[in-house]
mmCIF file with all atom_site columns, C-alpha atoms and ligand atoms in Angstrom:
data_model
loop_
_atom_site.group_PDB
_atom_site.id
_atom_site.type_symbol
_atom_site.label_atom_id
_atom_site.label_alt_id
_atom_site.label_comp_id
_atom_site.label_asym_id
_atom_site.label_entity_id
_atom_site.label_seq_id
_atom_site.pdbx_PDB_ins_code
_atom_site.Cartn_x
_atom_site.Cartn_y
_atom_site.Cartn_z
_atom_site.occupancy
_atom_site.B_iso_or_equiv
_atom_site.pdbx_formal_charge
_atom_site.auth_seq_id
_atom_site.auth_comp_id
_atom_site.auth_asym_id
_atom_site.auth_atom_id
_atom_site.pdbx_PDB_model_num
ATOM   1   C CA  . MET E 1 1   ? 104.167 -5.179 49.188 1.00 89.00 ? 1   MET E CA  1
ATOM   2   C CA  . SER E 1 2   ? 101.363 -5.700 46.744 1.00 96.00 ? 2   SER E CA  1
ATOM   3   C CA  . ASP E 1 3   ? 98.699  -3.343 46.558 1.00 97.00 ? 3   ASP E CA  1
ATOM   4   C CA  . SER E 1 4   ? 95.991  -3.462 49.590 1.00 98.00 ? 4   SER E CA  1
ATOM   5   C CA  . LEU E 1 5   ? 92.623  -2.834 49.087 1.00 98.00 ? 5   LEU E CA  1
ATOM   6   C CA  . PHE E 1 6   ? 92.176  0.592  50.089 1.00 98.00 ? 6   PHE E CA  1
ATOM   7   C CA  . THR E 1 7   ? 95.333  1.548  47.913 1.00 98.00 ? 7   THR E CA  1
ATOM   8   C CA  . LYS E 1 8   ? 93.245  0.324  45.053 1.00 98.00 ? 8   LYS E CA  1
ATOM   9   C CA  . ILE E 1 9   ? 90.456  2.644  46.206 1.00 98.00 ? 9   ILE E CA  1
ATOM   10  C CA  . ILE E 1 10  ? 92.764  5.529  46.746 1.00 98.00 ? 10  ILE E CA  1
ATOM   11  C CA  . GLN E 1 11  ? 94.124  4.777  42.985 1.00 98.00 ? 11  GLN E CA  1
ATOM   12  C CA  . ARG E 1 12  ? 90.467  4.610  41.972 1.00 98.00 ? 12  ARG E CA  1
ATOM   13  C CA  . GLU E 1 13  ? 90.546  1.166  40.373 1.00 98.00 ? 13  GLU E CA  1
ATOM   14  C CA  . LEU E 1 14  ? 88.124  0.321  43.250 1.00 98.00 ? 14  LEU E CA  1
ATOM   15  C CA  . ASP E 1 15  ? 84.655  2.760  43.604 1.00 98.00 ? 15  ASP E CA  1
ATOM   16  C CA  . ALA E 1 16  ? 84.154  4.754  46.859 1.00 98.00 ? 16  ALA E CA  1
ATOM   17  C CA  . GLU E 1 17  ? 82.150  7.236  47.984 1.00 98.00 ? 17  GLU E CA  1
ATOM   18  C CA  . PHE E 1 18  ? 84.850  9.964  48.764 1.00 98.00 ? 18  PHE E CA  1
ATOM   19  C CA  . VAL E 1 19  ? 84.440  12.502 51.197 1.00 98.00 ? 19  VAL E CA  1
ATOM   20  C CA  . TYR E 1 20  ? 88.042  14.336 51.740 1.00 98.00 ? 20  TYR E CA  1
ATOM   21  C CA  . GLU E 1 21  ? 91.460  13.992 50.279 1.00 98.00 ? 21  GLU E CA  1
ATOM   22  C CA  . ASP E 1 22  ? 94.466  15.613 50.388 1.00 98.00 ? 22  ASP E CA  1
ATOM   23  C CA  . ASP E 1 23  ? 98.118  15.248 49.540 1.00 98.00 ? 23  ASP E CA  1
ATOM   24  C CA  . ARG E 1 24  ? 98.365  12.985 52.323 1.00 98.00 ? 24  ARG E CA  1
ATOM   25  C CA  . VAL E 1 25  ? 94.918  11.109 53.699 1.00 98.00 ? 25  VAL E CA  1
ATOM   26  C CA  . VAL E 1 26  ? 91.843  10.457 51.997 1.00 98.00 ? 26  VAL E CA  1
ATOM   27  C CA  . ALA E 1 27  ? 88.618  9.389  53.736 1.00 98.00 ? 27  ALA E CA  1
ATOM   28  C CA  . PHE E 1 28  ? 85.306  7.762  52.210 1.00 98.00 ? 28  PHE E CA  1
ATOM   29  C CA  . HIS E 1 29  ? 82.409  5.999  53.487 1.00 98.00 ? 29  HIS E CA  1
ATOM   30  C CA  . ASP E 1 30  ? 82.383  2.130  55.142 1.00 98.00 ? 30  ASP E CA  1
ATOM   31  C CA  . ILE E 1 31  ? 80.878  -0.036 52.618 1.00 98.00 ? 31  ILE E CA  1
ATOM   32  C CA  . ALA E 1 32  ? 79.482  -1.655 55.758 1.00 98.00 ? 32  ALA E CA  1
ATOM   33  C CA  . PRO E 1 33  ? 78.564  1.097  58.030 1.00 98.00 ? 33  PRO E CA  1
ATOM   34  C CA  . GLN E 1 34  ? 78.396  0.271  62.116 1.00 97.00 ? 34  GLN E CA  1
ATOM   35  C CA  . ALA E 1 35  ? 76.803  4.466  62.980 1.00 98.00 ? 35  ALA E CA  1
ATOM   36  C CA  . PRO E 1 36  ? 74.443  6.696  61.032 1.00 98.00 ? 36  PRO E CA  1
ATOM   37  C CA  . VAL E 1 37  ? 78.125  8.230  60.259 1.00 98.00 ? 37  VAL E CA  1
ATOM   38  C CA  . HIS E 1 38  ? 81.248  5.692  59.384 1.00 98.00 ? 38  HIS E CA  1
ATOM   39  C CA  . ILE E 1 39  ? 84.058  6.813  57.628 1.00 98.00 ? 39  ILE E CA  1
ATOM   40  C CA  . LEU E 1 40  ? 87.447  5.918  56.925 1.00 98.00 ? 40  LEU E CA  1
ATOM   41  C CA  . ILE E 1 41  ? 90.241  8.444  56.804 1.00 98.00 ? 41  ILE E CA  1
ATOM   42  C CA  . VAL E 1 42  ? 93.475  6.364  54.927 1.00 98.00 ? 42  VAL E CA  1
ATOM   43  C CA  . PRO E 1 43  ? 96.468  7.591  54.654 1.00 98.00 ? 43  PRO E CA  1
ATOM   44  C CA  . ARG E 1 44  ? 97.689  7.302  50.976 1.00 98.00 ? 44  ARG E CA  1
ATOM   45  C CA  . LYS E 1 45  ? 101.231 5.474  52.035 1.00 98.00 ? 45  LYS E CA  1
ATOM   46  C CA  . GLN E 1 46  ? 100.425 1.624  52.806 1.00 98.00 ? 46  GLN E CA  1
ATOM   47  C CA  . ILE E 1 47  ? 101.310 1.042  56.035 1.00 98.00 ? 47  ILE E CA  1
ATOM   48  C CA  . PRO E 1 48  ? 99.814  -2.344 57.029 1.00 98.00 ? 48  PRO E CA  1
ATOM   49  C CA  . MET E 1 49  ? 99.475  -1.467 61.110 1.00 98.00 ? 49  MET E CA  1
ATOM   50  C CA  . LEU E 1 50  ? 100.195 0.477  63.789 1.00 98.00 ? 50  LEU E CA  1
ATOM   51  C CA  . ASP E 1 51  ? 103.136 -2.458 64.639 1.00 98.00 ? 51  ASP E CA  1
ATOM   52  C CA  . ASP E 1 52  ? 105.210 -0.674 61.583 1.00 98.00 ? 52  ASP E CA  1
ATOM   53  C CA  . LEU E 1 53  ? 104.881 2.588  62.107 1.00 98.00 ? 53  LEU E CA  1
ATOM   54  C CA  . ASN E 1 54  ? 108.236 4.127  62.174 1.00 97.00 ? 54  ASN E CA  1
ATOM   55  C CA  . GLU E 1 55  ? 109.268 7.925  63.746 1.00 98.00 ? 55  GLU E CA  1
ATOM   56  C CA  . GLU E 1 56  ? 108.842 9.888  60.302 1.00 98.00 ? 56  GLU E CA  1
ATOM   57  C CA  . ASP E 1 57  ? 105.328 8.436  60.443 1.00 98.00 ? 57  ASP E CA  1
ATOM   58  C CA  . GLU E 1 58  ? 104.454 10.669 63.882 1.00 98.00 ? 58  GLU E CA  1
ATOM   59  C CA  . ALA E 1 59  ? 102.911 13.600 61.999 1.00 98.00 ? 59  ALA E CA  1
ATOM   60  C CA  . LEU E 1 60  ? 100.928 11.621 59.574 1.00 98.00 ? 60  LEU E CA  1
ATOM   61  C CA  . MET E 1 61  ? 98.810  10.157 62.309 1.00 98.00 ? 61  MET E CA  1
ATOM   62  C CA  . GLY E 1 62  ? 98.297  13.495 63.955 1.00 98.00 ? 62  GLY E CA  1
ATOM   63  C CA  . HIS E 1 63  ? 97.149  14.920 60.628 1.00 98.00 ? 63  HIS E CA  1
ATOM   64  C CA  . MET E 1 64  ? 94.482  11.989 60.643 1.00 98.00 ? 64  MET E CA  1
ATOM   65  C CA  . VAL E 1 65  ? 93.226  12.586 63.781 1.00 98.00 ? 65  VAL E CA  1
ATOM   66  C CA  . TYR E 1 66  ? 93.039  16.659 63.073 1.00 98.00 ? 66  TYR E CA  1
ATOM   67  C CA  . VAL E 1 67  ? 91.080  15.272 58.924 1.00 98.00 ? 67  VAL E CA  1
ATOM   68  C CA  . ALA E 1 68  ? 88.423  13.417 61.679 1.00 98.00 ? 68  ALA E CA  1
ATOM   69  C CA  . SER E 1 69  ? 88.390  16.250 63.620 1.00 98.00 ? 69  SER E CA  1
ATOM   70  C CA  . LYS E 1 70  ? 87.426  18.088 60.693 1.00 98.00 ? 70  LYS E CA  1
ATOM   71  C CA  . LEU E 1 71  ? 84.626  16.145 59.074 1.00 98.00 ? 71  LEU E CA  1
ATOM   72  C CA  . ALA E 1 72  ? 83.126  15.425 62.341 1.00 98.00 ? 72  ALA E CA  1
ATOM   73  C CA  . ARG E 1 73  ? 82.639  19.600 62.606 1.00 98.00 ? 73  ARG E CA  1
ATOM   74  C CA  . THR E 1 74  ? 82.019  19.486 58.762 1.00 97.00 ? 74  THR E CA  1
ATOM   75  C CA  . LEU E 1 75  ? 79.367  16.662 59.581 1.00 97.00 ? 75  LEU E CA  1
ATOM   76  C CA  . LYS E 1 76  ? 77.689  18.404 62.588 1.00 97.00 ? 76  LYS E CA  1
ATOM   77  C CA  . LEU E 1 77  ? 78.668  15.611 64.954 1.00 98.00 ? 77  LEU E CA  1
ATOM   78  C CA  . ASP E 1 78  ? 77.942  18.366 67.685 1.00 97.00 ? 78  ASP E CA  1
ATOM   79  C CA  . HIS E 1 79  ? 76.853  15.316 70.170 1.00 97.00 ? 79  HIS E CA  1
ATOM   80  C CA  . GLY E 1 80  ? 80.308  13.228 70.036 1.00 98.00 ? 80  GLY E CA  1
ATOM   81  C CA  . TYR E 1 81  ? 81.866  11.016 67.740 1.00 98.00 ? 81  TYR E CA  1
ATOM   82  C CA  . ARG E 1 82  ? 84.050  7.850  67.950 1.00 98.00 ? 82  ARG E CA  1
ATOM   83  C CA  . LEU E 1 83  ? 87.514  7.626  66.610 1.00 98.00 ? 83  LEU E CA  1
ATOM   84  C CA  . VAL E 1 84  ? 88.771  3.834  66.353 1.00 98.00 ? 84  VAL E CA  1
ATOM   85  C CA  . MET E 1 85  ? 91.905  2.441  65.131 1.00 98.00 ? 85  MET E CA  1
ATOM   86  C CA  . ASN E 1 86  ? 92.179  -1.775 65.325 1.00 98.00 ? 86  ASN E CA  1
ATOM   87  C CA  . CYS E 1 87  ? 95.755  -3.248 65.248 1.00 98.00 ? 87  CYS E CA  1
ATOM   88  C CA  . ASN E 1 88  ? 96.040  -6.389 63.855 1.00 98.00 ? 88  ASN E CA  1
ATOM   89  C CA  . HIS E 1 89  ? 93.796  -9.785 64.424 1.00 98.00 ? 89  HIS E CA  1
ATOM   90  C CA  . GLN E 1 90  ? 92.736  -9.758 67.759 1.00 97.00 ? 90  GLN E CA  1
ATOM   91  C CA  . GLY E 1 91  ? 92.312  -5.877 67.680 1.00 98.00 ? 91  GLY E CA  1
ATOM   92  C CA  . GLY E 1 92  ? 89.830  -6.579 64.683 1.00 97.00 ? 92  GLY E CA  1
ATOM   93  C CA  . GLN E 1 93  ? 91.763  -5.646 62.071 1.00 98.00 ? 93  GLN E CA  1
ATOM   94  C CA  . THR E 1 94  ? 90.656  -6.418 58.577 1.00 98.00 ? 94  THR E CA  1
ATOM   95  C CA  . VAL E 1 95  ? 91.845  -4.543 56.148 1.00 98.00 ? 95  VAL E CA  1
ATOM   96  C CA  . PHE E 1 96  ? 95.458  -4.358 56.340 1.00 98.00 ? 96  PHE E CA  1
ATOM   97  C CA  . HIS E 1 97  ? 96.867  -0.813 55.481 1.00 98.00 ? 97  HIS E CA  1
ATOM   98  C CA  . ILE E 1 98  ? 96.024  1.464  58.235 1.00 98.00 ? 98  ILE E CA  1
ATOM   99  C CA  . HIS E 1 99  ? 93.573  3.455  58.450 1.00 98.00 ? 99  HIS E CA  1
ATOM   100 C CA  . MET E 1 100 ? 90.602  5.264  61.068 1.00 98.00 ? 100 MET E CA  1
ATOM   101 C CA  . HIS E 1 101 ? 87.059  4.723  61.762 1.00 98.00 ? 101 HIS E CA  1
ATOM   102 C CA  . LEU E 1 102 ? 84.711  8.150  62.518 1.00 98.00 ? 102 LEU E CA  1
ATOM   103 C CA  . LEU E 1 103 ? 81.998  6.270  63.763 1.00 98.00 ? 103 LEU E CA  1
ATOM   104 C CA  . GLY E 1 104 ? 78.953  9.223  64.850 1.00 98.00 ? 104 GLY E CA  1
ATOM   105 C CA  . GLY E 1 105 ? 75.061  9.475  64.851 1.00 98.00 ? 105 GLY E CA  1
ATOM   106 C CA  . ARG E 1 106 ? 74.027  7.166  67.567 1.00 98.00 ? 106 ARG E CA  1
ATOM   107 C CA  . GLN E 1 107 ? 74.918  6.619  70.960 1.00 97.00 ? 107 GLN E CA  1
ATOM   108 C CA  . MET E 1 108 ? 78.205  4.855  71.576 1.00 97.00 ? 108 MET E CA  1
ATOM   109 C CA  . GLN E 1 109 ? 78.811  1.923  74.420 1.00 96.00 ? 109 GLN E CA  1
ATOM   110 C CA  . TRP E 1 110 ? 81.490  1.432  76.733 1.00 96.00 ? 110 TRP E CA  1
ATOM   111 C CA  . PRO E 1 111 ? 83.317  -1.163 76.350 1.00 94.00 ? 111 PRO E CA  1
ATOM   112 C CA  . PRO E 1 112 ? 83.596  -2.092 72.578 1.00 90.00 ? 112 PRO E CA  1
ATOM   113 C CA  . GLY E 1 113 ? 82.797  -5.726 71.909 1.00 83.00 ? 113 GLY E CA  1
HETATM 114 P P1  . LIG J 2 .   ? 89.202  -2.308 60.205 1.00 91.48 ? 1   LIG J P1  1
HETATM 115 O O1  . LIG J 2 .   ? 88.370  -4.242 60.501 1.00 91.48 ? 1   LIG J O1  1
HETATM 116 O O2  . LIG J 2 .   ? 90.506  -3.162 59.064 1.00 91.48 ? 1   LIG J O2  1
HETATM 117 O O3  . LIG J 2 .   ? 89.653  -2.021 61.283 1.00 91.48 ? 1   LIG J O3  1
HETATM 118 O O4  . LIG J 2 .   ? 88.317  -2.127 59.310 1.00 91.48 ? 1   LIG J O4  1
HETATM 119 C C1  . LIG J 2 .   ? 87.964  -2.252 57.792 1.00 91.48 ? 1   LIG J C1  1
HETATM 120 C C2  . LIG J 2 .   ? 86.596  -1.378 57.119 1.00 91.48 ? 1   LIG J C2  1
HETATM 121 O O5  . LIG J 2 .   ? 86.898  -1.913 56.162 1.00 91.48 ? 1   LIG J O5  1
HETATM 122 C C3  . LIG J 2 .   ? 85.901  -2.482 57.653 1.00 91.48 ? 1   LIG J C3  1
HETATM 123 O O6  . LIG J 2 .   ? 84.644  -1.468 58.815 1.00 91.48 ? 1   LIG J O6  1
HETATM 124 C C4  . LIG J 2 .   ? 84.725  -2.865 56.276 1.00 91.48 ? 1   LIG J C4  1
HETATM 125 O O7  . LIG J 2 .   ? 83.485  -2.584 56.809 1.00 91.48 ? 1   LIG J O7  1
HETATM 126 C C5  . LIG J 2 .   ? 85.627  -1.474 55.477 1.00 91.48 ? 1   LIG J C5  1
HETATM 127 N N1  . LIG J 2 .   ? 85.685  -2.123 53.936 1.00 91.48 ? 1   LIG J N1  1
HETATM 128 C C6  . LIG J 2 .   ? 86.229  -3.505 53.756 1.00 91.48 ? 1   LIG J C6  1
HETATM 129 N N2  . LIG J 2 .   ? 86.029  -2.873 52.025 1.00 91.48 ? 1   LIG J N2  1
HETATM 130 C C7  . LIG J 2 .   ? 85.493  -1.859 52.023 1.00 91.48 ? 1   LIG J C7  1
HETATM 131 C C8  . LIG J 2 .   ? 85.749  -1.469 50.423 1.00 91.48 ? 1   LIG J C8  1
HETATM 132 O O8  . LIG J 2 .   ? 85.632  -2.229 49.468 1.00 91.48 ? 1   LIG J O8  1
HETATM 133 N N3  . LIG J 2 .   ? 84.981  -0.442 50.471 1.00 91.48 ? 1   LIG J N3  1
HETATM 134 C C9  . LIG J 2 .   ? 84.768  0.085  51.490 1.00 91.48 ? 1   LIG J C9  1
HETATM 135 N N4  . LIG J 2 .   ? 84.335  1.291  51.534 1.00 91.48 ? 1   LIG J N4  1
HETATM 136 N N5  . LIG J 2 .   ? 84.664  0.161  52.864 1.00 91.48 ? 1   LIG J N5  1
HETATM 137 C C10 . LIG J 2 .   ? 85.250  -1.309 52.803 1.00 91.48 ? 1   LIG J C10 1
#
């Protein structure tokens, strides 16, 4: 598998504004923010999409949610926020390295577009 865009960011071959990292995930600002706060939480492991998850990835997915919630608290998103994971083309996925969007700082609408 060739390196994804996000793997290149994780390896610092491409620039991004990092806000968090540990041994399993990194988080950086989205290049085209859709809300005042728009951060991507990305596993270091390059998994193309949610359809590719294995049982061994279960804890990693939970860790991503936990990191997102910690970031939301740090960023004082006290009135709420939204976590989004898009899967494949019809789900709106454009970068095929799984990631979670943390969106906040404005009123979210439902249903999403
Ligand atoms: P998806 O559509 O796959 O759910 O989300 C991909 C996200 O990655 C989009 O919100 C897009 O703006 C963001 N993105 C694409 N290229 C880059 C980049 O080079 N740097 C950063 N920081 N974000 C990117």
